[in-house]
Amino acid sequence: MFRTLMAAAFAGTVLFIAAAQARADVPLPACDDAAVLHAIAEKQDYADRRLDGRGLRVIAVERTRQTFRSGGEQIGTIARRGCSARAVMSEGRPRSVRYVIEADTGFAGNGYRVQSCIAGLDRWNVFSGDCRTLAQW
């Protein structure tokens, strides 16, 4: 029984280290990657349909730039890339966008996710006023 428990604990540790190493090696897409920009537009469309109903859509995302890159170099760290850009909205007004691309922290640690905030559209202050929590990265 003791051997079985020790073998299971060892196997679990090996799997955890392998998963952490895989997460550390995940290449993050660039700030101007089409899939990343599409995720920003999709999030805004979803929020507008379900919550706001103002009809604001992202027409284009331009002037993208990387603001930071961290983690992912060591086992157990999460790779993150911070970005800022300008979103051209359907209302004709440009708005600043802050977003973070990070290695997925789910069970399998597969892929990446994008968290974004468009200035003036964070009605419930999820990212603080004017997207401050994403800007601090």
Short mmCIF file of C-alpha atoms in Angstrom, two decimals:
data_model
loop_
_atom_site.label_atom_id
_atom_site.label_comp_id
_atom_site.label_asym_id
_atom_site.label_seq_id
_atom_site.Cartn_x
_atom_site.Cartn_y
_atom_site.Cartn_z
CA MET A 1 0.00 0.00 0.00
CA PHE A 2 2.80 2.41 0.94
CA ARG A 3 4.61 1.67 -2.34
CA THR A 4 1.43 2.35 -4.30
CA LEU A 5 0.94 5.69 -2.56
CA MET A 6 4.56 6.68 -3.13
CA ALA A 7 4.38 5.69 -6.80
CA ALA A 8 1.18 7.71 -7.24
CA ALA A 9 2.71 10.73 -5.51
CA PHE A 10 5.82 10.50 -7.67
CA ALA A 11 3.77 10.18 -10.86
CA GLY A 12 1.66 13.18 -9.85
CA THR A 13 4.79 15.24 -9.21
CA VAL A 14 6.26 14.29 -12.58
CA LEU A 15 3.02 15.22 -14.35
CA PHE A 16 2.84 18.55 -12.49
CA ILE A 17 6.43 19.44 -13.44
CA ALA A 18 5.82 18.42 -17.06
CA ALA A 19 2.66 20.54 -17.22
CA ALA A 20 4.43 23.52 -15.65
CA GLN A 21 7.31 23.16 -18.09
CA ALA A 22 4.90 22.96 -21.01
CA ARG A 23 3.20 26.17 -19.80
CA ALA A 24 6.56 27.90 -19.55
CA ASP A 25 7.37 26.96 -23.15
CA VAL A 26 4.10 28.24 -24.65
CA PRO A 27 4.93 30.82 -27.31
CA LEU A 28 2.67 33.82 -26.93
CA PRO A 29 1.35 35.53 -30.04
CA ALA A 30 2.44 39.08 -30.83
CA CYS A 31 0.31 42.08 -29.85
CA ASP A 32 -0.77 42.57 -33.47
CA ASP A 33 -1.66 38.91 -34.09
CA ALA A 34 -4.97 38.66 -35.98
CA ALA A 35 -6.41 36.08 -33.56
CA VAL A 36 -5.63 38.32 -30.57
CA LEU A 37 -7.25 41.36 -32.19
CA HIS A 38 -10.26 39.23 -33.14
CA ALA A 39 -10.60 38.11 -29.50
CA ILE A 40 -10.73 41.76 -28.40
CA ALA A 41 -13.46 42.55 -30.94
CA GLU A 42 -15.42 39.41 -30.02
CA LYS A 43 -15.32 40.26 -26.32
CA GLN A 44 -16.70 43.74 -27.03
CA ASP A 45 -19.43 42.32 -29.29
CA TYR A 46 -20.44 39.82 -26.60
CA ALA A 47 -20.49 42.49 -23.87
CA ASP A 48 -22.56 44.82 -26.02
CA ARG A 49 -25.10 42.14 -26.96
CA ARG A 50 -25.49 40.78 -23.42
CA LEU A 51 -24.94 43.82 -21.21
CA ASP A 52 -24.77 47.26 -22.77
CA GLY A 53 -26.94 47.20 -25.88
CA ARG A 54 -25.44 50.43 -27.22
CA GLY A 55 -24.50 48.90 -30.56
CA LEU A 56 -20.80 49.68 -30.20
CA ARG A 57 -18.59 47.43 -32.29
CA VAL A 58 -14.86 47.36 -32.81
CA ILE A 59 -14.20 48.21 -36.46
CA ALA A 60 -10.40 48.01 -36.30
CA VAL A 61 -7.59 47.76 -33.79
CA GLU A 62 -4.51 49.77 -34.73
CA ARG A 63 -1.29 51.20 -33.31
CA THR A 64 -0.57 48.06 -31.32
CA ARG A 65 2.53 48.00 -29.17
CA GLN A 66 3.97 45.75 -26.51
CA THR A 67 4.21 47.32 -23.07
CA PHE A 68 5.81 44.40 -21.18
CA ARG A 69 6.76 40.72 -21.32
CA SER A 70 7.19 38.61 -18.21
CA GLY A 71 7.30 35.07 -16.90
CA GLY A 72 7.58 31.81 -18.73
CA GLU A 73 11.36 31.59 -18.40
CA GLN A 74 11.22 29.34 -15.35
CA ILE A 75 9.12 26.37 -14.37
CA GLY A 76 5.96 27.48 -12.59
CA THR A 77 5.84 31.01 -13.99
CA ILE A 78 3.10 32.19 -16.33
CA ALA A 79 4.19 33.86 -19.55
CA ARG A 80 2.45 37.21 -20.10
CA ARG A 81 2.64 39.89 -22.75
CA GLY A 82 1.07 43.29 -22.09
CA CYS A 83 -0.11 45.41 -24.98
CA SER A 84 -1.85 48.66 -25.75
CA ALA A 85 -3.59 49.80 -28.91
CA ARG A 86 -6.28 52.05 -30.30
CA ALA A 87 -9.70 50.67 -31.19
CA VAL A 88 -11.71 52.38 -33.89
CA MET A 89 -15.31 52.00 -32.79
CA SER A 90 -18.52 51.96 -34.83
CA GLU A 91 -19.40 55.32 -33.29
CA GLY A 92 -16.39 56.78 -35.08
CA ARG A 93 -14.53 57.54 -31.88
CA PRO A 94 -11.12 55.97 -31.20
CA ARG A 95 -10.65 54.47 -27.74
CA SER A 96 -7.56 53.15 -26.03
CA VAL A 97 -7.33 49.42 -25.44
CA ARG A 98 -5.23 47.61 -22.85
CA TYR A 99 -4.82 43.88 -23.07
CA VAL A 100 -2.78 41.04 -21.66
CA ILE A 101 -1.99 37.84 -23.52
CA GLU A 102 -1.14 35.07 -21.08
CA ALA A 103 -0.38 31.39 -21.24
CA ASP A 104 -3.53 29.49 -20.37
CA THR A 105 -3.70 28.65 -16.70
CA GLY A 106 -6.39 25.99 -17.05
CA PHE A 107 -6.03 22.33 -16.09
CA ALA A 108 -4.01 21.32 -19.13
CA GLY A 109 -2.32 24.69 -19.57
CA ASN A 110 -2.91 24.59 -23.29
CA GLY A 111 -2.77 27.68 -25.52
CA TYR A 112 -3.29 31.26 -24.38
CA ARG A 113 -6.03 33.69 -23.39
CA VAL A 114 -6.58 37.40 -23.92
CA GLN A 115 -7.92 39.76 -21.26
CA SER A 116 -8.83 43.14 -22.66
CA CYS A 117 -10.41 46.42 -21.63
CA ILE A 118 -11.56 49.28 -23.84
CA ALA A 119 -11.45 52.67 -22.12
CA GLY A 120 -14.88 53.99 -21.25
CA LEU A 121 -16.62 50.65 -21.78
CA ASP A 122 -15.76 48.92 -18.50
CA ARG A 123 -19.13 49.76 -17.01
CA TRP A 124 -18.76 47.60 -13.89
CA ASN A 125 -15.13 48.57 -13.28
CA VAL A 126 -13.90 45.01 -13.70
CA PHE A 127 -10.49 46.43 -14.63
CA SER A 128 -10.87 49.56 -12.46
CA GLY A 129 -11.59 52.95 -13.97
CA ASP A 130 -10.13 53.44 -17.46
CA CYS A 131 -8.64 49.94 -17.45
CA ARG A 132 -6.04 50.77 -14.79
CA THR A 133 -5.41 47.20 -13.66
CA LEU A 134 -4.33 46.16 -17.15
CA ALA A 135 -2.34 49.38 -17.63
CA GLN A 136 -0.16 48.69 -14.59
CA TRP A 137 1.36 45.65 -16.24
#
